[in-house]
Amino acid sequence: MLKTRMKRVADRGDHAVRRLAEIEASIADLSNEDLLDLADIFKAEPRSPIGMWHSLKWRGGTSVYEDRLGTD
């Protein structure tokens, strides 16, 4: 029973990681206008990841993945 539960929890984690990667890819594919609209939605949150990606993209054309990896 414990093995089944542990496998179920691990599967949920794997699914969540895959889903997050899909969401990140969708955001990375947005045009500048769409990214700006999305950043406006989340601007109430200080330093939200979407807001940071937007500001980086507008400042120097840095891609979302370059920012995430810490390379310029």
Coordinates of N, CA and C in Angstrom, one line a residue:
M1 N 0.8 -1.2 0.0 CA 0.0 0.0 0.0 C 0.9 1.3 0.0
L2 N 1.9 1.3 0.8 CA 2.8 2.4 0.9 C 3.5 2.6 -0.5
K3 N 3.9 1.6 -1.1 CA 4.6 1.7 -2.4 C 3.6 2.3 -3.5
T4 N 2.4 1.9 -3.4 CA 1.4 2.4 -4.3 C 1.2 3.9 -4.1
R5 N 1.1 4.3 -2.8 CA 0.9 5.7 -2.5 C 2.1 6.5 -2.9
M6 N 3.3 6.0 -2.7 CA 4.5 6.7 -3.0 C 4.6 6.9 -4.5
K7 N 4.2 5.9 -5.3 CA 4.3 5.9 -6.7 C 3.3 7.0 -7.2
R8 N 2.1 7.0 -6.6 CA 1.1 8.0 -7.0 C 1.5 9.4 -6.7
V9 N 2.2 9.7 -5.6 CA 2.7 11.0 -5.3 C 3.8 11.4 -6.3
A10 N 4.7 10.4 -6.6 CA 5.8 10.7 -7.6 C 5.2 11.0 -8.9
D11 N 4.1 10.2 -9.3 CA 3.5 10.5 -10.6 C 2.9 11.9 -10.7
R12 N 2.3 12.3 -9.6 CA 1.7 13.7 -9.5 C 2.8 14.7 -9.7
G13 N 3.9 14.5 -9.0 CA 5.0 15.4 -9.2 C 5.6 15.5 -10.6
D14 N 5.7 14.3 -11.2 CA 6.2 14.3 -12.6 C 5.2 15.0 -13.5
H15 N 3.9 14.8 -13.3 CA 2.9 15.5 -14.1 C 3.0 17.0 -13.9
A16 N 3.1 17.4 -12.7 CA 3.2 18.8 -12.4 C 4.4 19.5 -13.1
V17 N 5.6 18.8 -13.1 CA 6.8 19.3 -13.7 C 6.5 19.4 -15.3
R18 N 5.9 18.4 -15.8 CA 5.7 18.4 -17.3 C 4.7 19.5 -17.6
R19 N 3.7 19.7 -16.8 CA 2.7 20.8 -17.1 C 3.3 22.1 -17.0
L20 N 4.2 22.3 -16.0 CA 4.9 23.6 -15.8 C 5.8 23.9 -17.0
A21 N 6.4 22.9 -17.5 CA 7.3 23.1 -18.7 C 6.4 23.5 -19.9
E22 N 5.2 22.9 -20.0 CA 4.3 23.3 -21.1 C 3.9 24.8 -21.0
I23 N 3.6 25.2 -19.8 CA 3.2 26.6 -19.5 C 4.3 27.5 -19.8
E24 N 5.5 27.2 -19.4 CA 6.7 28.0 -19.7 C 6.9 28.1 -21.2
A25 N 6.8 27.0 -21.9 CA 7.0 27.1 -23.3 C 5.9 28.0 -24.0
S26 N 4.7 27.9 -23.5 CA 3.6 28.7 -24.1 C 3.9 30.2 -23.8
I27 N 4.4 30.5 -22.7 CA 4.7 31.9 -22.3 C 5.9 32.4 -23.2
A28 N 6.9 31.5 -23.4 CA 8.0 31.9 -24.2 C 7.6 32.2 -25.6
D29 N 6.6 31.5 -26.1 CA 6.2 31.7 -27.5 C 5.2 32.9 -27.7
L30 N 4.9 33.6 -26.7 CA 4.0 34.8 -26.8 C 4.7 35.9 -27.6
S31 N 3.9 36.7 -28.3 CA 4.5 37.9 -28.9 C 4.7 39.0 -27.9
N32 N 5.4 40.0 -28.2 CA 5.6 41.1 -27.2 C 4.3 41.7 -26.7
E33 N 3.3 41.9 -27.5 CA 2.1 42.5 -27.1 C 1.4 41.6 -26.1
D34 N 1.3 40.3 -26.5 CA 0.7 39.3 -25.6 C 1.4 39.2 -24.3
L35 N 2.7 39.2 -24.3 CA 3.5 39.1 -23.1 C 3.3 40.3 -22.2
L36 N 3.2 41.5 -22.9 CA 2.9 42.7 -22.1 C 1.5 42.6 -21.4
D37 N 0.5 42.1 -22.1 CA -0.8 42.0 -21.6 C -0.8 41.0 -20.4
L38 N 0.0 39.9 -20.5 CA 0.1 38.9 -19.4 C 0.8 39.5 -18.2
A39 N 1.9 40.3 -18.5 CA 2.6 40.9 -17.4 C 1.7 42.0 -16.7
D40 N 0.9 42.7 -17.4 CA -0.1 43.6 -16.8 C -1.0 42.9 -15.8
I41 N -1.4 41.7 -16.2 CA -2.4 41.0 -15.3 C -1.7 40.6 -14.0
F42 N -0.4 40.3 -14.0 CA 0.3 39.9 -12.8 C 1.1 41.0 -12.2
K43 N 1.0 42.3 -12.6 CA 1.8 43.3 -12.1 C 1.5 43.7 -10.6
A44 N 0.4 43.2 -10.1 CA 0.1 43.5 -8.7 C 1.1 42.7 -7.8
E45 N 1.7 41.6 -8.3 CA 2.6 40.9 -7.5 C 4.0 41.5 -7.7
P46 N 4.7 41.8 -6.6 CA 6.0 42.4 -6.8 C 7.0 41.3 -7.3
R47 N 7.7 41.7 -8.3 CA 8.7 40.8 -8.9 C 8.2 39.4 -9.3
S48 N 7.1 39.4 -9.9 CA 6.6 38.1 -10.4 C 7.5 37.6 -11.5
P49 N 7.6 36.3 -11.7 CA 8.4 35.8 -12.8 C 8.0 36.3 -14.1
I50 N 6.7 36.4 -14.4 CA 6.2 36.8 -15.7 C 6.6 38.3 -15.9
G51 N 6.5 39.1 -14.8 CA 6.9 40.5 -14.9 C 8.4 40.6 -15.2
M52 N 9.2 39.8 -14.5 CA 10.7 39.9 -14.8 C 11.0 39.5 -16.2
W53 N 10.4 38.4 -16.7 CA 10.6 38.0 -18.1 C 10.3 39.1 -19.0
H54 N 9.1 39.7 -18.8 CA 8.7 40.8 -19.7 C 9.7 41.9 -19.7
S55 N 10.2 42.4 -18.5 CA 11.1 43.5 -18.5 C 12.5 43.1 -19.1
L56 N 12.9 41.9 -19.0 CA 14.1 41.4 -19.6 C 14.0 41.4 -21.1
K57 N 12.9 40.9 -21.6 CA 12.6 40.8 -23.0 C 12.6 42.2 -23.6
W58 N 12.0 43.2 -23.0 CA 11.9 44.5 -23.5 C 13.2 45.3 -23.4
R59 N 14.0 45.0 -22.4 CA 15.3 45.7 -22.2 C 16.3 45.3 -23.2
G60 N 16.5 44.0 -23.4 CA 17.6 43.6 -24.2 C 17.3 42.4 -25.1
G61 N 16.1 42.0 -25.2 CA 15.8 40.9 -26.1 C 16.3 39.5 -25.5
T62 N 16.5 39.5 -24.2 CA 16.9 38.3 -23.5 C 15.7 37.3 -23.5
S63 N 16.0 36.0 -23.8 CA 14.9 35.1 -23.9 C 14.6 34.6 -22.5
V64 N 13.4 34.0 -22.3 CA 13.0 33.5 -21.0 C 13.9 32.4 -20.5
Y65 N 14.4 31.6 -21.4 CA 15.3 30.5 -21.0 C 16.7 31.0 -20.6
E66 N 17.2 32.0 -21.3 CA 18.5 32.5 -20.9 C 18.4 33.1 -19.6
D67 N 17.3 33.8 -19.2 CA 17.1 34.4 -17.9 C 17.0 33.3 -16.9
R68 N 16.3 32.2 -17.2 CA 16.1 31.2 -16.2 C 17.5 30.4 -16.0
L69 N 18.3 30.3 -17.0 CA 19.5 29.6 -16.8 C 20.6 30.5 -16.2
G70 N 20.3 31.8 -16.2 CA 21.3 32.7 -15.6 C 22.4 33.2 -16.6
T71 N 22.1 33.0 -17.9 CA 23.1 33.5 -18.9 C 22.6 34.7 -19.5
D72 N 23.5 35.6 -20.0 CA 23.1 36.8 -20.7 C 23.4 36.8 -22.1

